[in-house]
XYZ file of C-alpha atoms in Angstrom:
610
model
C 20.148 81.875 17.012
C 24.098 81.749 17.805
C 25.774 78.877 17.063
C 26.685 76.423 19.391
C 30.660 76.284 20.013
C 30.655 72.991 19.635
C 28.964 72.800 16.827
C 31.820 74.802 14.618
C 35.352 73.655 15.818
C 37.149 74.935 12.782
C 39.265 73.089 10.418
C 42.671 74.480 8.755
C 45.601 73.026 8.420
C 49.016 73.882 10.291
C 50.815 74.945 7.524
C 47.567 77.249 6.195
C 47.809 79.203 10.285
C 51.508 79.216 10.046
C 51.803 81.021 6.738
C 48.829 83.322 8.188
C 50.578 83.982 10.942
C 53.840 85.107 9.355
C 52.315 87.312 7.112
C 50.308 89.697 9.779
C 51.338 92.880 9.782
C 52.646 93.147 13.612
C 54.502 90.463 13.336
C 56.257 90.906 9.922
C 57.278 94.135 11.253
C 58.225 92.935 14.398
C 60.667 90.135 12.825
C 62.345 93.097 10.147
C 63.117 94.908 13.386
C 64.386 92.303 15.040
C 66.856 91.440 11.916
C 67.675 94.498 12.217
C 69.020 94.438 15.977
C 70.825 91.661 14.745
C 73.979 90.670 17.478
C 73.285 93.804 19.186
C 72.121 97.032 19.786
C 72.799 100.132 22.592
C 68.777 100.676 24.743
C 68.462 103.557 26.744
C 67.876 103.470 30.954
C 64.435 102.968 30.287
C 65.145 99.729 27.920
C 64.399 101.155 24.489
C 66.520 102.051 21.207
C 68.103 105.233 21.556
C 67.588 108.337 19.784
C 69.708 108.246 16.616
C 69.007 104.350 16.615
C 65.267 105.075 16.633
C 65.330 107.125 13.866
C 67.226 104.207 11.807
C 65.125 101.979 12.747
C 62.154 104.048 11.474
C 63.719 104.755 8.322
C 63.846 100.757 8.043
C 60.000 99.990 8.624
C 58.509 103.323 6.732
C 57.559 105.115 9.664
C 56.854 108.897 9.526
C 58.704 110.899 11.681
C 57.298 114.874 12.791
C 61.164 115.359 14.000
C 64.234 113.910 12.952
C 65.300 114.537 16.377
C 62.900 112.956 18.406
C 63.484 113.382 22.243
C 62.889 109.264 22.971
C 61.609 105.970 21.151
C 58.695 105.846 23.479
C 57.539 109.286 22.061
C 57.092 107.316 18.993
C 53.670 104.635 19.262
C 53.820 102.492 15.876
C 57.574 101.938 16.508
C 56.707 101.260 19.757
C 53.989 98.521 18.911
C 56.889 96.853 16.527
C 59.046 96.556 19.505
C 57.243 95.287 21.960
C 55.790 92.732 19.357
C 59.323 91.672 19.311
C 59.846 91.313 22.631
C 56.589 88.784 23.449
C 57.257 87.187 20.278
C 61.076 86.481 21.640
C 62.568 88.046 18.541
C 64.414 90.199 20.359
C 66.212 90.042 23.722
C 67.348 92.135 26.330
C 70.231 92.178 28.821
C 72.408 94.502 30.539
C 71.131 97.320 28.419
C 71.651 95.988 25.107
C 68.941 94.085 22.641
C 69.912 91.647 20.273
C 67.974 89.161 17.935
C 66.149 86.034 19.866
C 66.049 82.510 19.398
C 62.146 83.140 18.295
C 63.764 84.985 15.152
C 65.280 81.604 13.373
C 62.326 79.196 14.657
C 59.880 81.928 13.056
C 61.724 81.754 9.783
C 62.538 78.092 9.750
C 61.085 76.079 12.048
C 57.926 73.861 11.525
C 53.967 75.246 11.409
C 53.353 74.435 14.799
C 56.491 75.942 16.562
C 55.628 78.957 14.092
C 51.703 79.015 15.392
C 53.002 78.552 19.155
C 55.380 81.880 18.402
C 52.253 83.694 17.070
C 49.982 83.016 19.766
C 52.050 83.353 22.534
C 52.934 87.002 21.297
C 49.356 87.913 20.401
C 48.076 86.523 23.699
C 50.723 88.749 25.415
C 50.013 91.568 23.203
C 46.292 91.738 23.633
C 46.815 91.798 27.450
C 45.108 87.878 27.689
C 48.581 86.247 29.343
C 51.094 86.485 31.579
C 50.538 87.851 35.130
C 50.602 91.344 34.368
C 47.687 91.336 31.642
C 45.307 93.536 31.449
C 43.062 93.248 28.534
C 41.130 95.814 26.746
C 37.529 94.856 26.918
C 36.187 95.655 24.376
C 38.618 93.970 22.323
C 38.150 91.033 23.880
C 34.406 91.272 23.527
C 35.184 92.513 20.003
C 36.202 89.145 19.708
C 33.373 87.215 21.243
C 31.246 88.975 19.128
C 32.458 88.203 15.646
C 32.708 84.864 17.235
C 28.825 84.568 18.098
C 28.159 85.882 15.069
C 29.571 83.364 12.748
C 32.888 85.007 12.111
C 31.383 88.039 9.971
C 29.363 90.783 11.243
C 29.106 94.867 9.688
C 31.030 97.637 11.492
C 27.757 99.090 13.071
C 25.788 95.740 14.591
C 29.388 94.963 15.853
C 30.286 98.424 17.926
C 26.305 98.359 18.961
C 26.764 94.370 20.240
C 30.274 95.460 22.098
C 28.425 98.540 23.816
C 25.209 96.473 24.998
C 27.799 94.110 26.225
C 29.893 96.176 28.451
C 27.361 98.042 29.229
C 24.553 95.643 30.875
C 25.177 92.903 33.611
C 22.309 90.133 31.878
C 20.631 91.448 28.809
C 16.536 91.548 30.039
C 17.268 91.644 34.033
C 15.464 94.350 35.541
C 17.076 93.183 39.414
C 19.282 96.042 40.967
C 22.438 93.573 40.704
C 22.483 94.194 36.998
C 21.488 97.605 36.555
C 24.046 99.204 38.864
C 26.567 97.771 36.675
C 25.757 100.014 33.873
C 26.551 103.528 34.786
C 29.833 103.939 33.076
C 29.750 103.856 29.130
C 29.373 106.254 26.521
C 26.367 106.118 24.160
C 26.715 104.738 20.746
C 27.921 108.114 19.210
C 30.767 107.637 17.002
C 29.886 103.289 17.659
C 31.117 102.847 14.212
C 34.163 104.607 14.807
C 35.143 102.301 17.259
C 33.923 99.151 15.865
C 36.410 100.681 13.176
C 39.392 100.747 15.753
C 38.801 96.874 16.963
C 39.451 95.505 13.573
C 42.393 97.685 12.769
C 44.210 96.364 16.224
C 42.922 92.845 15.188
C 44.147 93.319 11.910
C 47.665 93.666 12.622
C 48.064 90.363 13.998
C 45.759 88.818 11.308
C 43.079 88.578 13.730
C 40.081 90.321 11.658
C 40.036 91.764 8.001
C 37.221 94.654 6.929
C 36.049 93.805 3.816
C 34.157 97.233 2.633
C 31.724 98.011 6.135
C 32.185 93.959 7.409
C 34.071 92.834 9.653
C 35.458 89.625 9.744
C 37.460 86.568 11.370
C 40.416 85.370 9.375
C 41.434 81.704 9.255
C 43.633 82.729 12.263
C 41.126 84.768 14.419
C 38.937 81.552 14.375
C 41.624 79.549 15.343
C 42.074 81.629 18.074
C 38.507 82.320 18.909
C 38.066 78.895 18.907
C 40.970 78.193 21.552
C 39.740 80.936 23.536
C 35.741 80.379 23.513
C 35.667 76.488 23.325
C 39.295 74.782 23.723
C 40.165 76.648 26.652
C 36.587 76.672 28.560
C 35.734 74.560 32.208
C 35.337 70.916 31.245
C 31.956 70.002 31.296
C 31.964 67.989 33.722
C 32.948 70.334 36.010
C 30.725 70.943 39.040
C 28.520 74.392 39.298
C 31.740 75.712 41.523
C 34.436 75.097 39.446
C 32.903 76.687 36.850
C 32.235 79.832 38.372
C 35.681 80.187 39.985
C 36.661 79.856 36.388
C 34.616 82.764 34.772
C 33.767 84.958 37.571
C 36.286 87.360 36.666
C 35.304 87.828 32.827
C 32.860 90.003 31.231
C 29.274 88.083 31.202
C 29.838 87.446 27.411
C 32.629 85.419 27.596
C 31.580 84.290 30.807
C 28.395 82.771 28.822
C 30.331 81.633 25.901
C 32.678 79.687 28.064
C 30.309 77.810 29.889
C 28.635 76.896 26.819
C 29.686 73.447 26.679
C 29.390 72.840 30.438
C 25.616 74.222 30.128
C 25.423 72.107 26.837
C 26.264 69.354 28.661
C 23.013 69.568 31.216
C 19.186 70.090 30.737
C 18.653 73.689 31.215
C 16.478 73.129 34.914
C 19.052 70.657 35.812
C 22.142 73.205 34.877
C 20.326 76.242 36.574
C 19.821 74.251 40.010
C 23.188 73.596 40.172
C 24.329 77.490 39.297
C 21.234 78.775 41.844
C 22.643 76.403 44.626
C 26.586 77.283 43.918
C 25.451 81.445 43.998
C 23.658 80.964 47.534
C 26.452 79.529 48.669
C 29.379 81.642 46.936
C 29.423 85.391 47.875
C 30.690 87.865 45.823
C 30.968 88.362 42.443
C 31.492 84.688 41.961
C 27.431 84.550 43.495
C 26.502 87.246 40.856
C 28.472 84.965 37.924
C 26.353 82.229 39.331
C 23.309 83.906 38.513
C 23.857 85.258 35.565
C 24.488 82.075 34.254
C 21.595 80.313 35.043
C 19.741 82.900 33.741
C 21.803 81.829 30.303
C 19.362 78.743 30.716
C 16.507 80.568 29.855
C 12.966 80.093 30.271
C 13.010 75.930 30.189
C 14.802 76.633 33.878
C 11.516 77.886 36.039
C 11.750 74.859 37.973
C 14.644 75.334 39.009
C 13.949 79.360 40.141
C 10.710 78.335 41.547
C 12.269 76.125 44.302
C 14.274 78.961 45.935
C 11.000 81.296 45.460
C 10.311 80.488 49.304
C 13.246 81.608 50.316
C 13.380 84.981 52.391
C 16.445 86.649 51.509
C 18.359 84.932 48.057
C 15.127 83.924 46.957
C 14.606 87.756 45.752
C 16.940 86.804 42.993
C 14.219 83.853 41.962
C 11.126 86.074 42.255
C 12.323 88.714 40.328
C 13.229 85.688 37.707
C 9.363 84.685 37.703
C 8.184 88.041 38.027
C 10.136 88.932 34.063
C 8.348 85.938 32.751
C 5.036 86.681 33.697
C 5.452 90.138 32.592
C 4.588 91.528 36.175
C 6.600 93.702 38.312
C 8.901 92.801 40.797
C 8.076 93.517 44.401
C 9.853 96.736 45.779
C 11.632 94.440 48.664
C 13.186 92.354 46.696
C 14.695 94.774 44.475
C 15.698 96.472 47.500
C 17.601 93.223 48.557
C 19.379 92.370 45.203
C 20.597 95.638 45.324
C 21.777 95.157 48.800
C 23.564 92.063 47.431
C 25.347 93.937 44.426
C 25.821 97.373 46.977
C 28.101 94.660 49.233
C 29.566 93.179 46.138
C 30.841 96.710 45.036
C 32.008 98.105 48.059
C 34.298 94.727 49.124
C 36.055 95.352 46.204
C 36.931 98.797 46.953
C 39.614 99.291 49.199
C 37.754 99.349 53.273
C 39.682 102.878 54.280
C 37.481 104.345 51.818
C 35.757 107.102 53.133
C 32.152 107.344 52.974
C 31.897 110.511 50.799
C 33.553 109.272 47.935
C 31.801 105.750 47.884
C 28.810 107.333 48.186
C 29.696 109.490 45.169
C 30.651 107.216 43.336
C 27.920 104.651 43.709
C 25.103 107.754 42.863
C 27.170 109.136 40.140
C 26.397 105.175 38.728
C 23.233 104.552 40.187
C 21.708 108.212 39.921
C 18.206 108.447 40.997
C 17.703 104.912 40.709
C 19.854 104.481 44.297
C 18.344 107.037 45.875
C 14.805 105.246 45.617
C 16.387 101.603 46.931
C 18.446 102.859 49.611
C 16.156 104.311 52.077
C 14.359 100.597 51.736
C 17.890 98.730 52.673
C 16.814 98.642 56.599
C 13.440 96.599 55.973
C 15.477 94.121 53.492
C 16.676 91.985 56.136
C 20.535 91.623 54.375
C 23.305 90.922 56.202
C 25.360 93.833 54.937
C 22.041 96.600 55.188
C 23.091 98.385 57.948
C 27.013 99.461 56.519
C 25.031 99.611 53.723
C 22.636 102.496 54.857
C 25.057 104.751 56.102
C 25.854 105.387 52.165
C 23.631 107.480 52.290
C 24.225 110.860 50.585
C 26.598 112.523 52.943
C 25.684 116.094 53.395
C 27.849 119.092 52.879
C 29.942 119.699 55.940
C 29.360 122.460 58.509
C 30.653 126.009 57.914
C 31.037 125.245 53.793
C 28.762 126.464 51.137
C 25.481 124.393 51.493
C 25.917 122.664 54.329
C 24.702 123.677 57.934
C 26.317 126.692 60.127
C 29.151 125.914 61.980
C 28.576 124.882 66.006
C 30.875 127.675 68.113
C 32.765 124.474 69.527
C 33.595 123.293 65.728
C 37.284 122.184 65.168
C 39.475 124.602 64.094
C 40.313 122.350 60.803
C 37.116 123.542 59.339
C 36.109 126.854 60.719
C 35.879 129.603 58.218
C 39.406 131.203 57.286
C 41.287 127.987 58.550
C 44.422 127.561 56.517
C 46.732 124.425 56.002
C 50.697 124.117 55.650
C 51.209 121.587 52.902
C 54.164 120.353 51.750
C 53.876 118.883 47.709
C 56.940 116.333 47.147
C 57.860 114.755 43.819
C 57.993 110.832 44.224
C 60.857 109.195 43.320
C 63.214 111.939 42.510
C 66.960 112.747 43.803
C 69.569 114.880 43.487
C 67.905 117.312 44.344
C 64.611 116.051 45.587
C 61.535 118.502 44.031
C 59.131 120.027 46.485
C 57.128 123.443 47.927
C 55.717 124.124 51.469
C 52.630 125.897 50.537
C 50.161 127.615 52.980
C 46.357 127.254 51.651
C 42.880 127.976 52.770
C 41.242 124.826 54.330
C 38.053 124.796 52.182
C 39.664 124.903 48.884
C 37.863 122.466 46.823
C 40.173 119.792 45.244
C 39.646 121.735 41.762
C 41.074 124.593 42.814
C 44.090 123.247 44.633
C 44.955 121.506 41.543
C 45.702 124.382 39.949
C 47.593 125.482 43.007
C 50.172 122.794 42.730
C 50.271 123.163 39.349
C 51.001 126.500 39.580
C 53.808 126.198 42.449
C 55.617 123.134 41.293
C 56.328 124.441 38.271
C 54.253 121.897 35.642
C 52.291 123.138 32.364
C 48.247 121.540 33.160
C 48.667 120.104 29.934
C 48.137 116.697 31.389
C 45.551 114.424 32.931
C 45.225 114.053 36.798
C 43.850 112.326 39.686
C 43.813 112.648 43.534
C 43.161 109.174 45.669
C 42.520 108.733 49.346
C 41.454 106.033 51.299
C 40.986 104.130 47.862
C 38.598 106.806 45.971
C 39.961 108.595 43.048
C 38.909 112.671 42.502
C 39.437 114.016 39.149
C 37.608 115.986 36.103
C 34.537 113.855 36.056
C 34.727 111.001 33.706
C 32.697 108.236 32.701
C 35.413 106.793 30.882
C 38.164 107.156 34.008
C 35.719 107.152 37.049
C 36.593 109.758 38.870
C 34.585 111.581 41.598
C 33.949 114.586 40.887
C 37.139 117.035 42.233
C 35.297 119.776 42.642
C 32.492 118.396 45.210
C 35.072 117.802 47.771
C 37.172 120.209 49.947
C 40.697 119.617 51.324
C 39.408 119.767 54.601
C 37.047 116.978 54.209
C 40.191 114.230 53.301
C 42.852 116.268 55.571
C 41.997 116.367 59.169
C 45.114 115.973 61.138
C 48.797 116.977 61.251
C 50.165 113.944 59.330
C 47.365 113.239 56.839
C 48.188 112.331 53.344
C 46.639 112.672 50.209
C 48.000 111.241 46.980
C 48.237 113.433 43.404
C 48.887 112.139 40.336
C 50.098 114.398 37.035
C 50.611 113.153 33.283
C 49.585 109.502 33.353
C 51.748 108.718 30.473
C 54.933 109.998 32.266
C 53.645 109.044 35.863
C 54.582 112.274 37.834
C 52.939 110.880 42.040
C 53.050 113.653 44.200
C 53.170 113.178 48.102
C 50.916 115.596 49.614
C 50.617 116.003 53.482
C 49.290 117.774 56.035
C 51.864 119.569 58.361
C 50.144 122.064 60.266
C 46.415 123.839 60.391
C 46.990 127.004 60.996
C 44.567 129.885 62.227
C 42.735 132.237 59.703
C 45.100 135.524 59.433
C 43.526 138.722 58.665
C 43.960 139.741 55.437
C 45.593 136.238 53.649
C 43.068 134.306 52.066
C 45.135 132.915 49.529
C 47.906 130.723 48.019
C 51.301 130.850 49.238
C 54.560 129.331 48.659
C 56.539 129.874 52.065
C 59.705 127.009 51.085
C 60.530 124.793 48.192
C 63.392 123.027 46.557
C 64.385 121.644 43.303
C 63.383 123.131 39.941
C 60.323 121.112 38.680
C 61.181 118.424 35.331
C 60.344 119.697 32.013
C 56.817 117.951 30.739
C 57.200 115.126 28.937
C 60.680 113.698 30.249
C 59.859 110.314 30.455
C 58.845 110.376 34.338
C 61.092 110.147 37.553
C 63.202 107.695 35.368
C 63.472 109.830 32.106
C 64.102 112.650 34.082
C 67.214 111.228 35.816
C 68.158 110.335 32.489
C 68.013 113.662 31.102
C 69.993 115.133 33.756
C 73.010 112.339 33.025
C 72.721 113.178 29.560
C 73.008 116.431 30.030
C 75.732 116.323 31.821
C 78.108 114.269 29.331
C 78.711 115.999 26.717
C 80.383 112.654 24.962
C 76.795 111.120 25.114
C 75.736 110.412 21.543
C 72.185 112.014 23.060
C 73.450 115.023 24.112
C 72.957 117.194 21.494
C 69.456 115.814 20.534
C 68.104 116.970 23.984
C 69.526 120.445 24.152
C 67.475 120.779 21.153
C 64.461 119.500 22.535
C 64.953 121.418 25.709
C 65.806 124.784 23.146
C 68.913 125.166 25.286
C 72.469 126.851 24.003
C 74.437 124.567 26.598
C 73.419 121.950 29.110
C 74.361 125.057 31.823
C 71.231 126.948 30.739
C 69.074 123.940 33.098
C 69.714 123.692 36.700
C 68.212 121.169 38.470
C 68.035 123.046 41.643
C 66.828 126.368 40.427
C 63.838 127.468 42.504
C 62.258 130.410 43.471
C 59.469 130.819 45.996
C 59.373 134.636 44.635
C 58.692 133.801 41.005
C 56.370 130.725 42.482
C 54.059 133.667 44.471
C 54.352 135.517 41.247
C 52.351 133.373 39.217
C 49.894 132.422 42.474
C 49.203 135.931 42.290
C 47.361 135.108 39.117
C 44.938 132.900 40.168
C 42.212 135.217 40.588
C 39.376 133.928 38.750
C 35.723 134.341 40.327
C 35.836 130.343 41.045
C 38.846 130.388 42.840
C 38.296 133.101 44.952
C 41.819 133.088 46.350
C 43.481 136.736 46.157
C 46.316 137.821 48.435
């Protein structure tokens, strides 16, 4: 049975966290680097150490380098990590392009055990994504966390990765309602689990976080002070009421969720605690009404009462029958499944942006829900729930007229979507001047988004040696994913997100680099005998070499390039393999040599010969 939080505030002394803390790994490394900035040191545009700097600085903390010319500091991750350790840890500040060693730095090496554990906790906070406004924490090392926490602090590689996958991967372990199993469509099976159970306590480690001893894992003296101000100090008084509580958690992952109302739940008999959480979901909406409920089901069986007095209820008492129904062992009645499912459907799609058109949510909700939605929708009209009817019309959408599986197309169809329709498109870089990069490119109007990838790939220039994503209307189209979400790219045609002259459609190359494309609709043009394929009719601007650094790297580059005194400029004629910075010209482009290689694409799934 997991311990109580409660019941295991631990007990070390300032001085034993602070020495702990200043012998982690990230940290030490962070605070060598830092000492090494010392008064100040030269960053780059983008706010890094430069080149030649890098390379010293690498030299410094042991790391391997594959070049001795690298092309930028952000090419190179654990030197990376170091400095922006530094930077939430205050060791090192910037301003007006230079870096030099923080305040942080002296107070770290001199300064008392608290200020020292305030330093660490503040950075590793920052670091694992858990503060400041622009966090983002990983969740599964945050349920990593929780995890060795439950567990006592100690817990082997495999049970851990398993307990972080069942996690993520169910809304409330044992719930058979609709509200609960939609959530689960998105994770990987346990294959490799161990693996990444592995990877947790390495990022742990670094800040002293978690130590493996041979296949455990387990909480240092600092990872359960931290746990511990996490999962207990930091958790809705408990004498909070049932609202308060769930505006607190609703937003976590139901793990921590549970573990932080622990001590309000403590605090309450379990039918007296669920009331309270019933009452506060029927009257939230949301996910803050799903939180509800999945905390009083943390109240377990001792809580009937409380589910049996909303049992009358028409609509939100579906929630308390199909409660009853798992404790008797029975099946719950097809209607009320129907209606939680309702309720989580209308959860999903208000957080989705409400442009979204209904193809893609439709998509995605079956590529989550599978078969399992297409058995509870067609019951959504006899539920009763406010939100069934915009609910029923996400249905699956069929294939449009006039394209491959879908009906024949009505003589009076628009011309956007009769057969041999083409569209003028015009691709344009975001965020890049002087000169601006872009083509004008006639394609058919049923190219599937698959195919037109390649297309722009082909015309702008850029290697497909990167990730990408389209998004309209707030739906993203991509290779299908489970780890990145996408709809599937290839089940949608161009003509079924561009209608009109003016339509737009967003395309994103080389997350790392963060290449957005503008593409829009100019013109639909009439089928012409005999062209049936890709052309590039205008364009401007030679496309940026891969791996640049973005719009922002590759302005860089050019400046570089362009001054020979810059201490860079050598180092990135290399890269590019150029003789002299003459040999690239930023507004080199061909619409010849881009037809050349559209000529190429003549594969039996493209299907689009000139």
């Amino acid at each position: 049975m997991p311990f109580r939080a409660e019941e295991r505030e631990p007990v070390f002394s300032p001085e034993e966290l602070a020495s702990a803390a200043r012998g982690c790994p990230a940290l030490a490394e962070a605070a060598k680097l830092a000492e090494w900035v010392g008064p100040g040191r030269p960053l780059t545009a983008r706010g890094v150490l430069k080149p030649a700097a890098a390379v010293e600085a690498c030299d410094l903390l042991g790391i391997e380098l594959a070049t001795r010319k690298p092309r930028s500091a952000l090419d190179i991750d654990q030197l990376m990590l170091a400095w922006f350790t530094a930077a939430a840890a205050g060791f090192v500040e910037v301003e007006r392009g230079r870096a030099a060693a923080g305040a942080a730095l002296e107070t770290w090496a001199e300064g008392t055990a608290d200020e020292v554990l305030a330093i660490w906790t503040r950075c590793t906070l920052e670091c694992f994504g858990l503060a400041g406004e622009a966090g983002d924490p990983d969740a599964e090392l945050l349920d990593g966390l929780a995890v060795l926490y439950e567990r006592g602090g100690a817990i082997s590689l495999d049970d851990l990765s398993e307990d972080i996958a069942s996690g993520l991967s169910a809304g409330t372990p044992g719930c058979t309602c609709p509200s609960c199993s939609l959530a689960t469509g998105l994770l990987d099976d346990l294959a490799g689990a161990t693996e990444a159970g592995g990877e947790i306590v390495e990022a742990l480690a670094e800040f002293g976080v978690a130590a493996l001893h041979g296949g455990t894992a387990e909480l240092t003296s600092l990872g359960r002070w931290l746990t511990d101000f996490l999962f207990r100090r930091n958790a809705p008084a408990a004498g909070a009421d049932a609202a308060a509580l769930v505006a607190a958690v609703a937003a976590l992952p139901d793990r921590i969720a549970a573990l932080m109302a622990r001590p309000w739940l403590s605090a309450r008999a379990p039918a007296e605690a669920a009331a309270e959480l019933i009452s506060a979901g029927e009257s939230e909406s949301g996910q803050q009404r799903l939180a509800a409920l999945a905390l009083a089901r943390e109240c377990g069986p001792d809580a009937a009462a409380a589910w049996r007095e909303w049992a009358g209820d028409e609509g939100f008492g579906s929630y308390a029958r199909i409660w009853l129904a798992e404790q008797d062992g029975t099946e719950p009645a097809e209607t009320d499944l129907a209606w939680t499912a309702a309720d989580a459907l209308a959860v999903l799609q208000d957080t989705l942006a409400p442009d979204l058109p209904p193809q893609a949510l439709s998509g995605l909700l079956h590529d989550q829900a599978g078969a399992e939605l297409a058995e509870i929708l067609p019951l959504l009209a006899g539920t009763g729930h406010p939100a069934a009817d915009r609910l029923a019309k996400l249905l699956p959408v069929p294939p449009m007229a006039g394209l491959p599986g879908g009906p024949p197309l009505a003589p009076d169809a628009p011309a956007a979507v009769r057969p041999g329709t083409r569209y003028q498109i015009k691709v344009a870089l975001r965020d890049v001047t002087n000169p601006p990069v872009w083509r004008r490119l006639e394609v058919p109007a049923d190219l599937d988004l698959g195919q037109l990838h390649e297309v722009i790939q082909i015309a702008m220039g850029w290697e497909n040696c990167h990730l990408h994503a389209y998004s309209a209307g707030g739906a993203e189209y991509g290779i299908p994913d489970q780890g990145l979400g996408h709809a599937d790219e290839r089940a949608v045609r161009l003509s079924q997100l561009l209608a009109e002259a003016g339509d737009r459609l967003d395309y994103a190359y080389d997350y790392g680099d963060g290449w957005e494309h503008d593409l829009t609709l100019e013109e639909i043009l009439p089928a012409e005998a005999g062209t049936t394929g890709a052309i590039c009719t205008a364009g401007e601007g030679a496309c940026p070499p891969e791996d640049c650094g973005g719009p922002y790297g590759y302005q860089e580059l050019k400046a570089i390039l362009a001054d020979p005194g810059d201490d860079e400029h050598e180092g990135m004629l290399g890269w590019l393999g150029l003789a002299s910075p003459g040999d690239f010209d930023p507004h080199a482009f061909s619409a010849e040599d881009a037809n050349r290689r559209l000529d190429q694409l003549t594969g039996p799934r493209l299907r689009i010969v000139r």
